[in-house]
Amino acid sequence: MPKLTEEFRERMEDVLDQYEQPASAAEPVICLDEKPYQLLDHTRTPVAARPGQPAKEDYEYRRCGTCSVFVAVEPKAGIRFVQVRRQRTRADFARFVRDLLNRYPRARKVHLVLDNLNTHNPQSLWETFPAATAGRLLKRIEWHHTPKHASWLNMAEIEISVLTKQCLDRRLSALEDVQHHATARNKARNHQRATIAWTFNRDDARRVFPELYRHKHAG
């Protein structure tokens, strides 16, 4: 159980308030997260499934390094954006955010919901781009961080879970393979306009964390 503080309540309510907003082309609410992915290869050629016989693969595998899968999802619009990058540095995060904003050219403000990873902040953009570029990008972003140790409030975690189960729960040995499978699944879900039904709201927060609100009213 995370430590419950005034900051926890404020951040939680801020994120929940974003989720209550209607879908908006002018000010979309977008959840962002990233997942490390282990690149693995077979040591023996797997046997494909055939009638009456399941697919077979040897339990041994060869490690081929790692990569990072970046995911952004606009839950109410059913739109998501995926990139696979070799690392998860400040520059990787900054370039993902830049590419994300380029997909919303008409949005005057993008509300980003994200966790407290040390790269998930404006400093990453200042360190990656020239000052004029960083300033232009940051002017369009409003940051909404989940409480510390409460990243479950970020709907991007749900999208990453779906992506993992549907296409990344297999051995992939090259970054290009991961990008291919992730992009294909992303395209299919965007075509379906698959949304995320979020049900946890402020009333639920008061019920689950009553001590936060007792303190609030007592003050």
GROMACS .gro file of C-alpha atoms in nm:
model
  219
    1MET     CA    1   0.000   0.000   0.000
    2PRO     CA    2   0.153   0.336  -0.101
    3LYS     CA    3   0.199   0.605   0.160
    4LEU     CA    4  -0.115   0.818   0.165
    5THR     CA    5  -0.043   1.188   0.171
    6GLU     CA    6  -0.203   1.512   0.061
    7GLU     CA    7   0.013   1.495  -0.252
    8PHE     CA    8  -0.119   1.144  -0.323
    9ARG     CA    9  -0.479   1.267  -0.302
   10GLU     CA   10  -0.415   1.575  -0.515
   11ARG     CA   11  -0.241   1.382  -0.789
   12MET     CA   12  -0.502   1.106  -0.787
   13GLU     CA   13  -0.787   1.355  -0.813
   14ASP     CA   14  -0.609   1.542  -1.090
   15VAL     CA   15  -0.577   1.224  -1.298
   16LEU     CA   16  -0.936   1.119  -1.225
   17ASP     CA   17  -1.056   1.466  -1.328
   18GLN     CA   18  -0.884   1.420  -1.664
   19TYR     CA   19  -1.062   1.090  -1.714
   20GLU     CA   20  -1.397   1.263  -1.656
   21GLN     CA   21  -1.338   1.501  -1.946
   22PRO     CA   22  -1.522   1.430  -2.273
   23ALA     CA   23  -1.316   1.336  -2.577
   24SER     CA   24  -1.176   1.654  -2.726
   25ALA     CA   25  -0.979   1.713  -3.045
   26ALA     CA   26  -0.863   2.048  -2.905
   27GLU     CA   27  -0.742   1.911  -2.569
   28PRO     CA   28  -0.705   1.532  -2.587
   29VAL     CA   29  -0.626   1.334  -2.272
   30ILE     CA   30  -0.349   1.087  -2.354
   31CYS     CA   31  -0.199   0.824  -2.124
   32LEU     CA   32   0.168   0.738  -2.180
   33ASP     CA   33   0.390   0.462  -2.049
   34GLU     CA   34   0.675   0.237  -2.155
   35LYS     CA   35   0.771  -0.125  -2.105
   36PRO     CA   36   1.112  -0.294  -2.125
   37TYR     CA   37   1.113  -0.593  -2.358
   38GLN     CA   38   1.361  -0.881  -2.362
   39LEU     CA   39   1.469  -0.982  -2.713
   40LEU     CA   40   1.494  -1.361  -2.737
   41ASP     CA   41   1.579  -1.607  -3.013
   42HIS     CA   42   1.528  -1.981  -3.050
   43THR     CA   43   1.827  -2.210  -3.009
   44ARG     CA   44   1.647  -2.477  -3.215
   45THR     CA   45   1.406  -2.425  -3.502
   46PRO     CA   46   1.049  -2.442  -3.367
   47VAL     CA   47   0.799  -2.684  -3.522
   48ALA     CA   48   0.485  -2.521  -3.661
   49ALA     CA   49   0.141  -2.647  -3.566
   50ARG     CA   50  -0.031  -2.888  -3.803
   51PRO     CA   51  -0.358  -3.085  -3.793
   52GLY     CA   52  -0.364  -3.286  -3.473
   53GLN     CA   53  -0.026  -3.157  -3.359
   54PRO     CA   54   0.038  -2.842  -3.153
   55ALA     CA   55   0.328  -2.609  -3.225
   56LYS     CA   56   0.650  -2.703  -3.047
   57GLU     CA   57   0.948  -2.498  -2.935
   58ASP     CA   58   1.248  -2.580  -2.723
   59TYR     CA   59   1.248  -2.430  -2.375
   60GLU     CA   60   1.604  -2.303  -2.421
   61TYR     CA   61   1.651  -1.960  -2.575
   62ARG     CA   62   1.925  -1.710  -2.658
   63ARG     CA   63   1.922  -1.356  -2.520
   64CYS     CA   64   1.955  -1.085  -2.785
   65GLY     CA   65   1.946  -0.770  -2.575
   66THR     CA   66   1.658  -0.549  -2.477
   67CYS     CA   67   1.445  -0.268  -2.613
   68SER     CA   68   1.172  -0.041  -2.483
   69VAL     CA   69   0.813  -0.030  -2.605
   70PHE     CA   70   0.658   0.318  -2.576
   71VAL     CA   71   0.279   0.335  -2.575
   72ALA     CA   72   0.041   0.632  -2.577
   73VAL     CA   73  -0.337   0.589  -2.580
   74GLU     CA   74  -0.625   0.833  -2.601
   75PRO     CA   75  -0.874   0.610  -2.415
   76LYS     CA   76  -1.203   0.777  -2.504
   77ALA     CA   77  -1.118   0.815  -2.873
   78GLY     CA   78  -0.985   0.461  -2.910
   79ILE     CA   79  -0.657   0.584  -3.060
   80ARG     CA   80  -0.313   0.462  -2.962
   81PHE     CA   81   0.044   0.516  -3.082
   82VAL     CA   82   0.332   0.270  -3.034
   83GLN     CA   83   0.706   0.303  -3.089
   84VAL     CA   84   0.982   0.054  -3.016
   85ARG     CA   85   1.316   0.209  -2.931
   86ARG     CA   86   1.652   0.055  -2.847
   87GLN     CA   87   1.675   0.236  -2.512
   88ARG     CA   88   1.464   0.432  -2.264
   89THR     CA   89   1.685   0.739  -2.224
   90ARG     CA   90   1.564   1.096  -2.186
   91ALA     CA   91   1.621   1.142  -2.558
   92ASP     CA   92   1.408   0.837  -2.643
   93PHE     CA   93   1.123   0.968  -2.430
   94ALA     CA   94   1.153   1.319  -2.572
   95ARG     CA   95   1.145   1.198  -2.932
   96PHE     CA   96   0.845   0.977  -2.862
   97VAL     CA   97   0.661   1.276  -2.715
   98ARG     CA   98   0.758   1.490  -3.016
   99ASP     CA   99   0.628   1.225  -3.257
  100LEU     CA  100   0.311   1.190  -3.051
  101LEU     CA  101   0.242   1.564  -3.065
  102ASN     CA  102   0.296   1.558  -3.441
  103ARG     CA  103  -0.002   1.324  -3.463
  104TYR     CA  104  -0.221   1.592  -3.303
  105PRO     CA  105  -0.139   1.902  -3.510
  106ARG     CA  106  -0.473   2.070  -3.434
  107ALA     CA  107  -0.463   2.016  -3.057
  108ARG     CA  108  -0.387   2.338  -2.873
  109LYS     CA  109  -0.312   2.148  -2.550
  110VAL     CA  110  -0.231   1.779  -2.495
  111HIS     CA  111  -0.297   1.647  -2.144
  112LEU     CA  112  -0.037   1.377  -2.075
  113VAL     CA  113  -0.107   1.127  -1.796
  114LEU     CA  114   0.211   0.943  -1.698
  115ASP     CA  115   0.398   0.796  -1.403
  116ASN     CA  116   0.703   0.925  -1.218
  117LEU     CA  117   0.983   0.760  -1.411
  118ASN     CA  118   1.289   0.983  -1.397
  119THR     CA  119   1.267   1.059  -1.771
  120HIS     CA  120   0.896   1.150  -1.771
  121ASN     CA  121   0.932   1.524  -1.731
  122PRO     CA  122   1.002   1.847  -1.925
  123GLN     CA  123   1.375   1.821  -1.855
  124SER     CA  124   1.401   1.537  -2.107
  125LEU     CA  125   1.282   1.768  -2.383
  126TRP     CA  126   1.508   2.055  -2.276
  127GLU     CA  127   1.809   1.818  -2.282
  128THR     CA  128   1.721   1.664  -2.619
  129PHE     CA  129   1.611   1.950  -2.843
  130PRO     CA  130   1.725   2.306  -2.911
  131ALA     CA  131   1.563   2.550  -2.668
  132ALA     CA  132   1.322   2.689  -2.928
  133THR     CA  133   1.200   2.341  -3.024
  134ALA     CA  134   1.167   2.222  -2.664
  135GLY     CA  135   0.980   2.539  -2.569
  136ARG     CA  136   0.740   2.502  -2.863
  137LEU     CA  137   0.664   2.140  -2.773
  138LEU     CA  138   0.628   2.203  -2.400
  139LYS     CA  139   0.389   2.492  -2.460
  140ARG     CA  140   0.140   2.234  -2.592
  141ILE     CA  141   0.173   1.989  -2.301
  142GLU     CA  142   0.001   1.981  -1.963
  143TRP     CA  143   0.156   1.718  -1.738
  144HIS     CA  144  -0.053   1.500  -1.505
  145HIS     CA  145   0.160   1.261  -1.300
  146THR     CA  146   0.006   0.974  -1.110
  147PRO     CA  147   0.083   0.953  -0.737
  148LYS     CA  148   0.410   0.782  -0.655
  149HIS     CA  149   0.369   0.403  -0.640
  150ALA     CA  150   0.020   0.432  -0.794
  151SER     CA  151   0.091   0.388  -1.164
  152TRP     CA  152  -0.222   0.169  -1.181
  153LEU     CA  153  -0.405   0.499  -1.228
  154ASN     CA  154  -0.245   0.528  -1.571
  155MET     CA  155  -0.464   0.367  -1.840
  156ALA     CA  156  -0.156   0.318  -2.058
  157GLU     CA  157  -0.075   0.020  -1.835
  158ILE     CA  158  -0.398  -0.143  -1.955
  159GLU     CA  159  -0.304  -0.083  -2.317
  160ILE     CA  160   0.045  -0.226  -2.263
  161SER     CA  161  -0.109  -0.535  -2.102
  162VAL     CA  162  -0.333  -0.588  -2.405
  163LEU     CA  163  -0.040  -0.536  -2.643
  164THR     CA  164   0.173  -0.785  -2.451
  165LYS     CA  165  -0.095  -1.056  -2.443
  166GLN     CA  166  -0.198  -1.014  -2.806
  167CYS     CA  167   0.133  -0.986  -2.985
  168LEU     CA  168   0.445  -0.960  -2.765
  169ASP     CA  169   0.401  -1.277  -2.559
  170ARG     CA  170   0.641  -1.466  -2.786
  171ARG     CA  171   1.009  -1.488  -2.872
  172LEU     CA  172   1.120  -1.199  -3.089
  173SER     CA  173   1.490  -1.154  -3.149
  174ALA     CA  174   1.515  -0.819  -3.328
  175LEU     CA  175   1.389  -0.470  -3.252
  176GLU     CA  176   1.244  -0.457  -3.605
  177ASP     CA  177   1.035  -0.769  -3.532
  178VAL     CA  178   0.894  -0.615  -3.216
  179GLN     CA  179   0.811  -0.294  -3.404
  180HIS     CA  180   0.642  -0.491  -3.685
  181HIS     CA  181   0.418  -0.692  -3.451
  182ALA     CA  182   0.340  -0.395  -3.225
  183THR     CA  183   0.256  -0.171  -3.522
  184ALA     CA  184   0.028  -0.433  -3.678
  185ARG     CA  185  -0.163  -0.484  -3.352
  186ASN     CA  186  -0.177  -0.109  -3.295
  187LYS     CA  187  -0.322  -0.054  -3.643
  188ALA     CA  188  -0.589  -0.321  -3.587
  189ARG     CA  189  -0.697  -0.174  -3.251
  190ASN     CA  190  -0.710   0.175  -3.397
  191HIS     CA  191  -0.924   0.045  -3.682
  192GLN     CA  192  -1.160  -0.106  -3.423
  193ARG     CA  193  -1.155   0.222  -3.226
  194ALA     CA  194  -1.104   0.004  -2.918
  195THR     CA  195  -1.168   0.226  -2.616
  196ILE     CA  196  -1.092   0.168  -2.247
  197ALA     CA  197  -1.386   0.167  -2.006
  198TRP     CA  198  -1.246   0.330  -1.691
  199THR     CA  199  -1.478   0.305  -1.389
  200PHE     CA  200  -1.271   0.427  -1.091
  201ASN     CA  201  -1.379   0.783  -1.003
  202ARG     CA  202  -1.369   1.031  -0.712
  203ASP     CA  203  -1.652   0.854  -0.530
  204ASP     CA  204  -1.457   0.529  -0.549
  205ALA     CA  205  -1.146   0.710  -0.426
  206ARG     CA  206  -1.331   0.831  -0.116
  207ARG     CA  207  -1.449   0.477  -0.048
  208VAL     CA  208  -1.109   0.311  -0.103
  209PHE     CA  209  -0.901   0.581   0.069
  210PRO     CA  210  -1.132   0.720   0.342
  211GLU     CA  211  -0.840   0.832   0.557
  212LEU     CA  212  -0.737   1.085   0.292
  213TYR     CA  213  -1.076   1.250   0.302
  214ARG     CA  214  -1.116   1.243   0.678
  215HIS     CA  215  -0.797   1.445   0.699
  216LYS     CA  216  -0.921   1.678   0.429
  217HIS     CA  217  -1.252   1.752   0.601
  218ALA     CA  218  -1.089   1.776   0.942
  219GLY     CA  219  -0.866   2.049   0.809
   0.00000   0.00000   0.00000
